[in-house]
Coordinates of C-alpha atoms in Angstrom, one line a residue:
Chain A
M22 CA -0.1 0.1 -0.1
N23 CA 1.1 3.6 -0.8
E24 CA 2.5 5.3 2.5
L25 CA 2.4 8.7 3.7
I26 CA 5.7 9.9 2.2
D27 CA 4.5 9.0 -1.3
Y28 CA 1.7 11.5 -1.1
L29 CA 4.0 14.2 0.5
V30 CA 6.4 13.7 -2.3
V31 CA 3.9 14.2 -4.9
S32 CA 2.7 17.2 -3.0
I33 CA 6.1 18.8 -2.8
V34 CA 6.7 18.3 -6.3
M35 CA 3.3 20.1 -7.4
I36 CA 4.4 23.0 -5.0
S37 CA 7.9 23.2 -6.8
V38 CA 6.0 23.3 -10.3
G39 CA 3.7 26.1 -9.0
I40 CA 6.7 28.0 -7.4
Y41 CA 8.5 27.9 -10.9
G42 CA 5.2 29.2 -12.4
I43 CA 5.0 32.2 -10.3
I44 CA 8.9 33.0 -10.7
V45 CA 9.1 32.5 -14.4
K46 CA 5.6 33.4 -15.9
R47 CA 4.5 36.9 -16.5
N48 CA 1.2 36.1 -17.9
A49 CA -1.5 37.0 -15.3
I50 CA -3.8 33.9 -16.0
R51 CA -0.7 31.6 -16.0
M52 CA 0.1 33.0 -12.5
I53 CA -3.5 32.2 -11.4
F54 CA -2.8 28.7 -12.6
S55 CA 0.2 28.4 -10.4
I56 CA -1.9 29.6 -7.5
E57 CA -4.2 27.0 -8.2
I58 CA -1.8 24.3 -8.3
I59 CA -0.1 25.2 -5.1
A60 CA -3.6 25.3 -3.3
N61 CA -4.3 21.8 -4.7
A62 CA -1.1 20.3 -3.5
V63 CA -1.6 21.9 0.0
N64 CA -5.2 20.1 -0.1
L65 CA -3.7 16.9 -1.1
T66 CA -1.3 17.1 2.0
L67 CA -4.2 17.8 4.4
I68 CA -6.2 14.8 3.2
A69 CA -3.1 12.6 3.3
F70 CA -2.6 13.5 7.1
S71 CA -6.3 13.3 7.5
R72 CA -6.1 9.6 6.4
Y73 CA -3.0 8.9 8.4
L74 CA -4.4 10.1 11.7
S75 CA -7.8 8.5 10.6
D76 CA -9.6 11.9 11.6
V77 CA -12.1 13.7 9.7
Q78 CA -11.1 17.2 10.5
G79 CA -8.6 17.5 7.9
Q80 CA -11.3 16.6 5.3
V81 CA -13.5 19.7 6.8
F82 CA -10.4 21.8 6.6
T83 CA -10.1 20.8 2.8
L84 CA -13.7 21.6 2.1
F85 CA -13.4 25.1 3.5
A86 CA -10.0 25.5 1.5
I87 CA -11.6 24.4 -1.9
A88 CA -14.5 27.0 -1.4
I89 CA -12.0 29.8 -0.3
A90 CA -10.1 29.0 -3.5
A91 CA -13.0 29.1 -5.6
A92 CA -13.9 32.5 -4.2
E93 CA -10.4 33.7 -4.8
I94 CA -10.3 32.7 -8.4
A95 CA -13.6 34.3 -9.2
V96 CA -12.2 37.6 -7.9
G97 CA -8.9 37.1 -9.5
L98 CA -10.3 36.5 -12.8
G99 CA -12.6 39.6 -12.5
I100 CA -9.5 41.7 -11.8
I101 CA -7.8 40.4 -14.7
I102 CA -10.5 41.1 -17.0
I103 CA -10.9 44.7 -15.7
A104 CA -7.3 45.2 -16.0
Y105 CA -7.2 43.6 -19.5
R106 CA -9.8 46.2 -20.4
L107 CA -7.7 49.0 -19.1
Y108 CA -4.2 48.0 -20.6
R109 CA -5.1 45.8 -23.5
E110 CA -2.6 43.5 -22.1
I111 CA -2.4 40.6 -19.7
D112 CA 1.4 40.8 -19.3
V113 CA 1.9 41.7 -15.4
A114 CA 4.9 43.7 -16.3
E115 CA 2.7 46.5 -18.0
Y116 CA 0.3 46.7 -15.2
R117 CA 2.5 49.8 -13.8
S118 CA -0.3 51.8 -12.1
L119 CA -0.5 49.1 -9.4
K120 CA 3.0 50.0 -8.3
G121 CA 3.7 52.1 -5.2
Chain B
M6 CA -6.0 -8.9 -1.4
I7 CA -2.3 -8.7 -2.8
E8 CA -3.9 -8.0 -6.4
V9 CA -5.8 -5.1 -4.7
H10 CA -2.6 -3.7 -3.5
I11 CA -0.7 -3.9 -6.6
M12 CA -3.6 -2.2 -8.4
A13 CA -3.5 0.8 -6.2
E14 CA 0.2 1.0 -6.5
Q15 CA -0.1 1.2 -10.1
V16 CA -3.1 3.7 -10.0
F17 CA -1.1 5.7 -7.8
Y18 CA 1.8 6.0 -10.1
G19 CA -0.4 6.6 -13.0
L20 CA -2.3 9.7 -11.1
A21 CA 1.2 10.8 -10.0
I22 CA 2.3 11.2 -13.5
L23 CA -1.2 12.6 -14.9
T24 CA -1.1 15.2 -12.2
I25 CA 2.3 16.5 -12.3
G26 CA 2.5 16.2 -16.1
S27 CA -0.7 18.0 -16.6
A28 CA 0.4 20.6 -14.3
I29 CA 3.6 21.3 -15.9
F30 CA 1.6 21.2 -19.4
A31 CA -0.7 23.8 -17.9
L32 CA 2.3 26.1 -17.3
E33 CA 4.2 25.5 -20.4
S34 CA 1.5 24.8 -23.4
R35 CA 2.0 27.3 -26.2
E36 CA -1.9 28.4 -26.2
L37 CA -3.5 29.4 -23.0
I38 CA -6.7 27.5 -23.7
Y39 CA -4.6 24.3 -23.8
G40 CA -3.2 25.2 -20.5
A41 CA -6.8 25.7 -18.9
I42 CA -7.4 22.1 -19.9
G43 CA -4.2 21.0 -18.6
L44 CA -5.0 22.4 -15.3
A45 CA -8.4 21.0 -15.1
L46 CA -6.9 17.4 -15.8
S47 CA -4.4 18.2 -13.0
M48 CA -7.5 18.9 -10.6
L49 CA -8.9 15.5 -11.7
G50 CA -5.5 13.7 -11.0
I51 CA -6.0 15.3 -7.3
A52 CA -9.5 14.0 -7.1
G53 CA -8.3 10.6 -7.7
F54 CA -5.6 10.9 -5.1
F55 CA -8.4 11.8 -2.6
I56 CA -10.4 8.7 -3.6
L57 CA -7.1 6.4 -3.1
L58 CA -6.9 8.2 0.4
D59 CA -10.7 7.2 1.4
A60 CA -12.2 10.7 1.0
P61 CA -14.7 10.1 -1.6
F62 CA -17.2 13.2 -0.6
V63 CA -14.1 15.5 -0.8
A64 CA -13.2 14.1 -4.2
M65 CA -16.7 14.6 -5.6
F66 CA -16.5 18.4 -4.2
Q67 CA -13.2 18.7 -5.9
I68 CA -14.6 17.5 -9.1
A69 CA -17.7 19.9 -8.8
V70 CA -15.9 22.9 -7.8
Y71 CA -12.5 22.5 -9.8
V72 CA -13.1 20.5 -12.8
G73 CA -16.6 22.0 -13.2
A74 CA -16.8 25.6 -11.9
V75 CA -13.2 26.9 -12.0
A76 CA -12.2 25.2 -15.2
V77 CA -15.2 26.8 -17.0
L78 CA -14.6 30.1 -15.6
V79 CA -11.0 30.0 -16.5
I80 CA -12.0 29.1 -20.2
F81 CA -14.4 31.8 -20.4
T82 CA -11.9 34.4 -19.3
V83 CA -9.3 33.1 -22.0
M84 CA -11.8 33.4 -24.6
L85 CA -13.0 36.9 -23.5
V86 CA -9.1 38.2 -23.4
R87 CA -8.4 36.3 -26.6
T88 CA -5.7 38.4 -28.4
N89 CA -2.3 37.8 -30.1
E90 CA -0.7 38.7 -26.8
L91 CA -2.2 35.5 -25.2
F92 CA 0.5 33.4 -26.8
T93 CA 3.6 32.8 -24.5
K94 CA 5.6 35.8 -24.6
R95 CA 9.3 36.1 -24.9
E96 CA 10.4 35.2 -21.6
D97 CA 13.5 36.6 -19.7
K98 CA 15.9 33.6 -20.1
N99 CA 17.8 34.5 -16.9
R100 CA 14.6 34.6 -15.0
R101 CA 13.4 31.3 -16.3
I102 CA 16.9 29.6 -15.2
A103 CA 16.5 31.4 -11.9
G104 CA 13.0 29.7 -11.5
I105 CA 14.1 26.3 -12.6
V106 CA 17.0 26.3 -10.3
F107 CA 15.1 27.9 -7.3
A108 CA 12.1 25.3 -7.6
F109 CA 14.6 22.5 -7.6
I110 CA 16.7 23.7 -4.8
F111 CA 13.2 23.8 -2.9
M112 CA 12.0 20.5 -3.9
I113 CA 15.3 18.9 -2.8
V114 CA 15.7 20.6 0.4
I115 CA 12.3 20.1 1.7
G116 CA 12.2 16.5 0.3
L117 CA 15.3 15.7 1.8
I118 CA 13.9 17.0 5.3
L119 CA 10.8 14.8 4.9
L120 CA 12.7 11.6 3.7
G121 CA 15.0 12.2 6.8
S122 CA 12.4 12.8 9.3
E123 CA 10.3 10.0 11.1
L124 CA 7.5 10.5 8.7
S125 CA 9.0 8.8 6.1
K126 CA 8.6 5.5 8.0
A127 CA 5.0 6.4 9.1
S128 CA 2.5 3.7 8.0
I129 CA -1.0 4.7 6.9
G130 CA -2.6 1.6 8.0
E131 CA -6.2 0.5 8.4
L132 CA -8.9 3.2 8.2
K133 CA -10.3 3.4 11.7
I134 CA -13.3 5.5 11.3
D135 CA -16.6 4.6 9.4
N136 CA -19.4 6.7 8.2
I137 CA -17.2 9.6 7.0
T138 CA -19.6 11.6 5.1
Q139 CA -21.9 11.8 8.0
K140 CA -19.1 12.6 10.3
I141 CA -18.1 15.6 8.2
G142 CA -21.7 17.1 8.1
G143 CA -21.5 16.6 11.8
E144 CA -18.5 18.5 12.4
M145 CA -19.4 21.3 9.9
L146 CA -22.8 21.8 11.7
T147 CA -21.7 21.7 15.1
Y148 CA -18.0 22.9 15.9
Y149 CA -17.3 24.5 12.7
S150 CA -20.6 26.1 12.2
P151 CA -19.4 29.6 12.9
A152 CA -16.9 29.0 10.1
F153 CA -19.4 27.3 7.9
I154 CA -21.5 30.7 8.0
L155 CA -18.4 32.9 7.6
L156 CA -17.6 30.8 4.4
A157 CA -21.2 31.4 3.0
L158 CA -20.8 35.2 3.6
V159 CA -17.4 35.1 2.1
L160 CA -18.7 33.3 -1.1
A161 CA -21.5 35.9 -1.3
G162 CA -19.1 38.7 -1.0
S163 CA -16.8 37.5 -3.7
I164 CA -19.6 36.8 -6.2
I165 CA -21.0 40.4 -5.6
G166 CA -17.4 41.8 -5.7
A167 CA -16.7 39.9 -9.0
L168 CA -20.0 41.4 -10.5
T169 CA -19.1 44.9 -9.5
L170 CA -15.7 44.5 -11.2
A171 CA -17.0 43.3 -14.5
R172 CA -19.7 46.0 -14.5
R173 CA -18.8 48.7 -17.1
E174 CA -19.9 52.4 -16.4
D175 CA -19.1 53.8 -19.7
V176 CA -21.6 51.6 -21.7
D177 CA -24.9 53.2 -22.1
N178 CA -27.5 51.1 -20.4
S179 CA -30.6 52.8 -21.5
Y180 CA -30.8 49.9 -24.2
E181 CA -31.6 47.5 -21.3
R182 CA -35.1 46.7 -21.0
V183 CA -36.7 47.4 -17.5
N184 CA -39.7 45.3 -16.6

């Protein structure tokens, strides 16, 4: 049977892929993809530990996390659409007026 | 019983390849719309892991929210902002190398810490609880009920916020029919 560490390794690899995306990509939608990948890796860790401890609380936390991530992506995509309307561009390097 | 275990092992490796491969594809595909489909596949792989980990309710929730709602939302956004700029732009080569190096360093360091710790020997063992879905409902409506209510408010707020952001002030709305 697969042990806890297998799931943790998959989760770490996914977090690394997400970090790579956030560092390298300058396309706003792809940055949202990276955030989603990291959020899912964290959910996988929560469920794996919930199974390891034979406790249902990790699953409840994961349900909350999924709902929050859905709310976040709705607002994030709305912001991207309005920024696209203003700048005709979805490259985050062009969003200069958000700079301090 | 042994055959079942071998099956689970193979399913695990298949899911791992599917999840990580389509996550990389989501970030590296040439067209953004294929990337959105890759992201949906990756989320589907995570749902498969949830089923392997005896969490079918969360897996169904994951499929409904991510593969259903979020993927469709992303695809609609990609289609709304479709221009030539959506093709992958010239990327800074140094930044790319730095990103790969940083991701590998992170992966190796955290992986070595985990593999060296006691968690690497932790065995999952038999599932000691039954009626998981019933227990989730009980937890949500008793101990976590304030968080549950707050979550509903957050969702309502985010929907209203997204609608407000998407509203255009400059469009003449006298064409809209008022009933």
